[in-house]
């Protein structure tokens, strides 16, 4: 039975940096100047970046939901 490759976790990256890189990847894919393997690699990286952006947006959304009496409570990341 073949072993599955270990999942790579994206190193911490700011939302703005992830979004900028994602925009560059999309532009490269739209221009289709990459070979097929390069397009696949770019697509995979884009999916990772999209996931990181979604995670950060979800964390911010959760933080906004904890607003009580006009005060933002600190959001504690679940273990």
JSON list of C-alpha atoms in Angstrom, two decimals:
[
{"chain": "A", "resi": 1, "resn": "UNK", "atom": "CA", "xyz": [0.00, 0.00, 0.00]},
{"chain": "A", "resi": 2, "resn": "UNK", "atom": "CA", "xyz": [1.59, 3.35, -1.01]},
{"chain": "A", "resi": 3, "resn": "UNK", "atom": "CA", "xyz": [2.24, 5.85, 1.73]},
{"chain": "A", "resi": 4, "resn": "UNK", "atom": "CA", "xyz": [0.57, 9.22, 1.39]},
{"chain": "A", "resi": 5, "resn": "UNK", "atom": "CA", "xyz": [2.82, 12.22, 1.29]},
{"chain": "A", "resi": 6, "resn": "UNK", "atom": "CA", "xyz": [2.89, 14.20, 4.52]},
{"chain": "A", "resi": 7, "resn": "UNK", "atom": "CA", "xyz": [0.73, 17.27, 4.29]},
{"chain": "A", "resi": 8, "resn": "UNK", "atom": "CA", "xyz": [2.69, 20.48, 4.06]},
{"chain": "A", "resi": 9, "resn": "UNK", "atom": "CA", "xyz": [1.55, 23.24, 6.33]},
{"chain": "A", "resi": 10, "resn": "UNK", "atom": "CA", "xyz": [1.88, 26.76, 5.09]},
{"chain": "A", "resi": 11, "resn": "UNK", "atom": "CA", "xyz": [4.35, 28.76, 7.20]},
{"chain": "A", "resi": 12, "resn": "UNK", "atom": "CA", "xyz": [2.81, 31.77, 8.92]},
{"chain": "A", "resi": 13, "resn": "UNK", "atom": "CA", "xyz": [2.13, 34.45, 6.34]},
{"chain": "A", "resi": 14, "resn": "UNK", "atom": "CA", "xyz": [0.27, 37.72, 6.64]},
{"chain": "A", "resi": 15, "resn": "UNK", "atom": "CA", "xyz": [-3.09, 38.08, 4.95]},
{"chain": "A", "resi": 16, "resn": "UNK", "atom": "CA", "xyz": [-1.78, 40.86, 2.73]},
{"chain": "A", "resi": 17, "resn": "UNK", "atom": "CA", "xyz": [1.30, 38.87, 1.67]},
{"chain": "A", "resi": 18, "resn": "UNK", "atom": "CA", "xyz": [-0.82, 35.79, 0.93]},
{"chain": "A", "resi": 19, "resn": "UNK", "atom": "CA", "xyz": [-3.29, 37.84, -1.08]},
{"chain": "A", "resi": 20, "resn": "UNK", "atom": "CA", "xyz": [-0.52, 39.53, -3.08]},
{"chain": "A", "resi": 21, "resn": "UNK", "atom": "CA", "xyz": [1.11, 36.17, -3.89]},
{"chain": "A", "resi": 22, "resn": "UNK", "atom": "CA", "xyz": [-2.27, 34.70, -4.78]},
{"chain": "A", "resi": 23, "resn": "UNK", "atom": "CA", "xyz": [-2.94, 37.57, -7.20]},
{"chain": "A", "resi": 24, "resn": "UNK", "atom": "CA", "xyz": [0.44, 36.97, -8.86]},
{"chain": "A", "resi": 25, "resn": "UNK", "atom": "CA", "xyz": [-0.30, 33.27, -9.22]},
{"chain": "A", "resi": 26, "resn": "UNK", "atom": "CA", "xyz": [-3.71, 33.97, -10.75]},
{"chain": "A", "resi": 27, "resn": "UNK", "atom": "CA", "xyz": [-2.17, 36.42, -13.20]},
{"chain": "A", "resi": 28, "resn": "UNK", "atom": "CA", "xyz": [0.43, 33.84, -14.21]},
{"chain": "A", "resi": 29, "resn": "UNK", "atom": "CA", "xyz": [-2.24, 31.18, -14.69]},
{"chain": "A", "resi": 30, "resn": "UNK", "atom": "CA", "xyz": [-4.40, 33.55, -16.74]},
{"chain": "A", "resi": 31, "resn": "UNK", "atom": "CA", "xyz": [-1.47, 34.39, -19.00]},
{"chain": "A", "resi": 32, "resn": "UNK", "atom": "CA", "xyz": [-0.87, 30.63, -19.38]},
{"chain": "A", "resi": 33, "resn": "UNK", "atom": "CA", "xyz": [2.84, 31.20, -19.93]},
{"chain": "A", "resi": 34, "resn": "UNK", "atom": "CA", "xyz": [3.70, 28.28, -17.64]},
{"chain": "A", "resi": 35, "resn": "UNK", "atom": "CA", "xyz": [4.18, 24.66, -18.66]},
{"chain": "A", "resi": 36, "resn": "UNK", "atom": "CA", "xyz": [1.49, 22.27, -17.46]},
{"chain": "A", "resi": 37, "resn": "UNK", "atom": "CA", "xyz": [3.50, 21.12, -14.43]},
{"chain": "A", "resi": 38, "resn": "UNK", "atom": "CA", "xyz": [4.16, 24.75, -13.46]},
{"chain": "A", "resi": 39, "resn": "UNK", "atom": "CA", "xyz": [0.45, 25.50, -13.74]},
{"chain": "A", "resi": 40, "resn": "UNK", "atom": "CA", "xyz": [-0.35, 22.60, -11.41]},
{"chain": "A", "resi": 41, "resn": "UNK", "atom": "CA", "xyz": [2.26, 23.77, -8.89]},
{"chain": "A", "resi": 42, "resn": "UNK", "atom": "CA", "xyz": [0.87, 27.31, -9.04]},
{"chain": "A", "resi": 43, "resn": "UNK", "atom": "CA", "xyz": [-2.66, 26.01, -8.60]},
{"chain": "A", "resi": 44, "resn": "UNK", "atom": "CA", "xyz": [-1.64, 23.97, -5.55]},
{"chain": "A", "resi": 45, "resn": "UNK", "atom": "CA", "xyz": [0.19, 26.93, -3.99]},
{"chain": "A", "resi": 46, "resn": "UNK", "atom": "CA", "xyz": [-2.84, 29.10, -4.69]},
{"chain": "A", "resi": 47, "resn": "UNK", "atom": "CA", "xyz": [-5.10, 26.62, -2.91]},
{"chain": "A", "resi": 48, "resn": "UNK", "atom": "CA", "xyz": [-2.78, 26.72, 0.12]},
{"chain": "A", "resi": 49, "resn": "UNK", "atom": "CA", "xyz": [-2.78, 30.52, 0.13]},
{"chain": "A", "resi": 50, "resn": "UNK", "atom": "CA", "xyz": [-6.55, 30.63, -0.25]},
{"chain": "A", "resi": 51, "resn": "UNK", "atom": "CA", "xyz": [-6.90, 28.34, 2.75]},
{"chain": "A", "resi": 52, "resn": "UNK", "atom": "CA", "xyz": [-4.58, 30.54, 4.81]},
{"chain": "A", "resi": 53, "resn": "UNK", "atom": "CA", "xyz": [-6.58, 33.64, 3.86]},
{"chain": "A", "resi": 54, "resn": "UNK", "atom": "CA", "xyz": [-9.86, 31.93, 4.72]},
{"chain": "A", "resi": 55, "resn": "UNK", "atom": "CA", "xyz": [-8.48, 30.81, 8.10]},
{"chain": "A", "resi": 56, "resn": "UNK", "atom": "CA", "xyz": [-7.36, 34.34, 8.93]},
{"chain": "A", "resi": 57, "resn": "UNK", "atom": "CA", "xyz": [-10.70, 35.81, 7.85]},
{"chain": "A", "resi": 58, "resn": "UNK", "atom": "CA", "xyz": [-12.54, 33.23, 9.95]},
{"chain": "A", "resi": 59, "resn": "UNK", "atom": "CA", "xyz": [-10.43, 34.16, 12.99]},
{"chain": "A", "resi": 60, "resn": "UNK", "atom": "CA", "xyz": [-11.18, 37.85, 12.50]},
{"chain": "A", "resi": 61, "resn": "UNK", "atom": "CA", "xyz": [-14.88, 37.12, 11.99]},
{"chain": "A", "resi": 62, "resn": "UNK", "atom": "CA", "xyz": [-14.91, 35.15, 15.24]},
{"chain": "A", "resi": 63, "resn": "UNK", "atom": "CA", "xyz": [-13.16, 38.00, 17.03]},
{"chain": "A", "resi": 64, "resn": "UNK", "atom": "CA", "xyz": [-15.72, 40.50, 15.78]},
{"chain": "A", "resi": 65, "resn": "UNK", "atom": "CA", "xyz": [-18.54, 38.25, 17.03]},
{"chain": "A", "resi": 66, "resn": "UNK", "atom": "CA", "xyz": [-17.22, 38.49, 20.59]},
{"chain": "A", "resi": 67, "resn": "UNK", "atom": "CA", "xyz": [-17.83, 42.19, 20.80]},
{"chain": "A", "resi": 68, "resn": "UNK", "atom": "CA", "xyz": [-19.87, 42.95, 23.89]},
{"chain": "A", "resi": 69, "resn": "UNK", "atom": "CA", "xyz": [-20.92, 46.39, 25.14]},
{"chain": "A", "resi": 70, "resn": "UNK", "atom": "CA", "xyz": [-18.76, 48.06, 22.51]},
{"chain": "A", "resi": 71, "resn": "UNK", "atom": "CA", "xyz": [-15.59, 46.35, 23.81]},
{"chain": "A", "resi": 72, "resn": "UNK", "atom": "CA", "xyz": [-13.62, 43.85, 21.79]},
{"chain": "A", "resi": 73, "resn": "UNK", "atom": "CA", "xyz": [-12.66, 40.91, 23.97]},
{"chain": "A", "resi": 74, "resn": "UNK", "atom": "CA", "xyz": [-9.37, 39.19, 23.22]},
{"chain": "A", "resi": 75, "resn": "UNK", "atom": "CA", "xyz": [-9.84, 36.18, 21.02]},
{"chain": "A", "resi": 76, "resn": "UNK", "atom": "CA", "xyz": [-8.11, 33.05, 22.28]},
{"chain": "A", "resi": 77, "resn": "UNK", "atom": "CA", "xyz": [-7.10, 30.51, 19.65]},
{"chain": "A", "resi": 78, "resn": "UNK", "atom": "CA", "xyz": [-8.60, 27.12, 20.42]},
{"chain": "A", "resi": 79, "resn": "UNK", "atom": "CA", "xyz": [-6.03, 24.35, 21.04]}
]
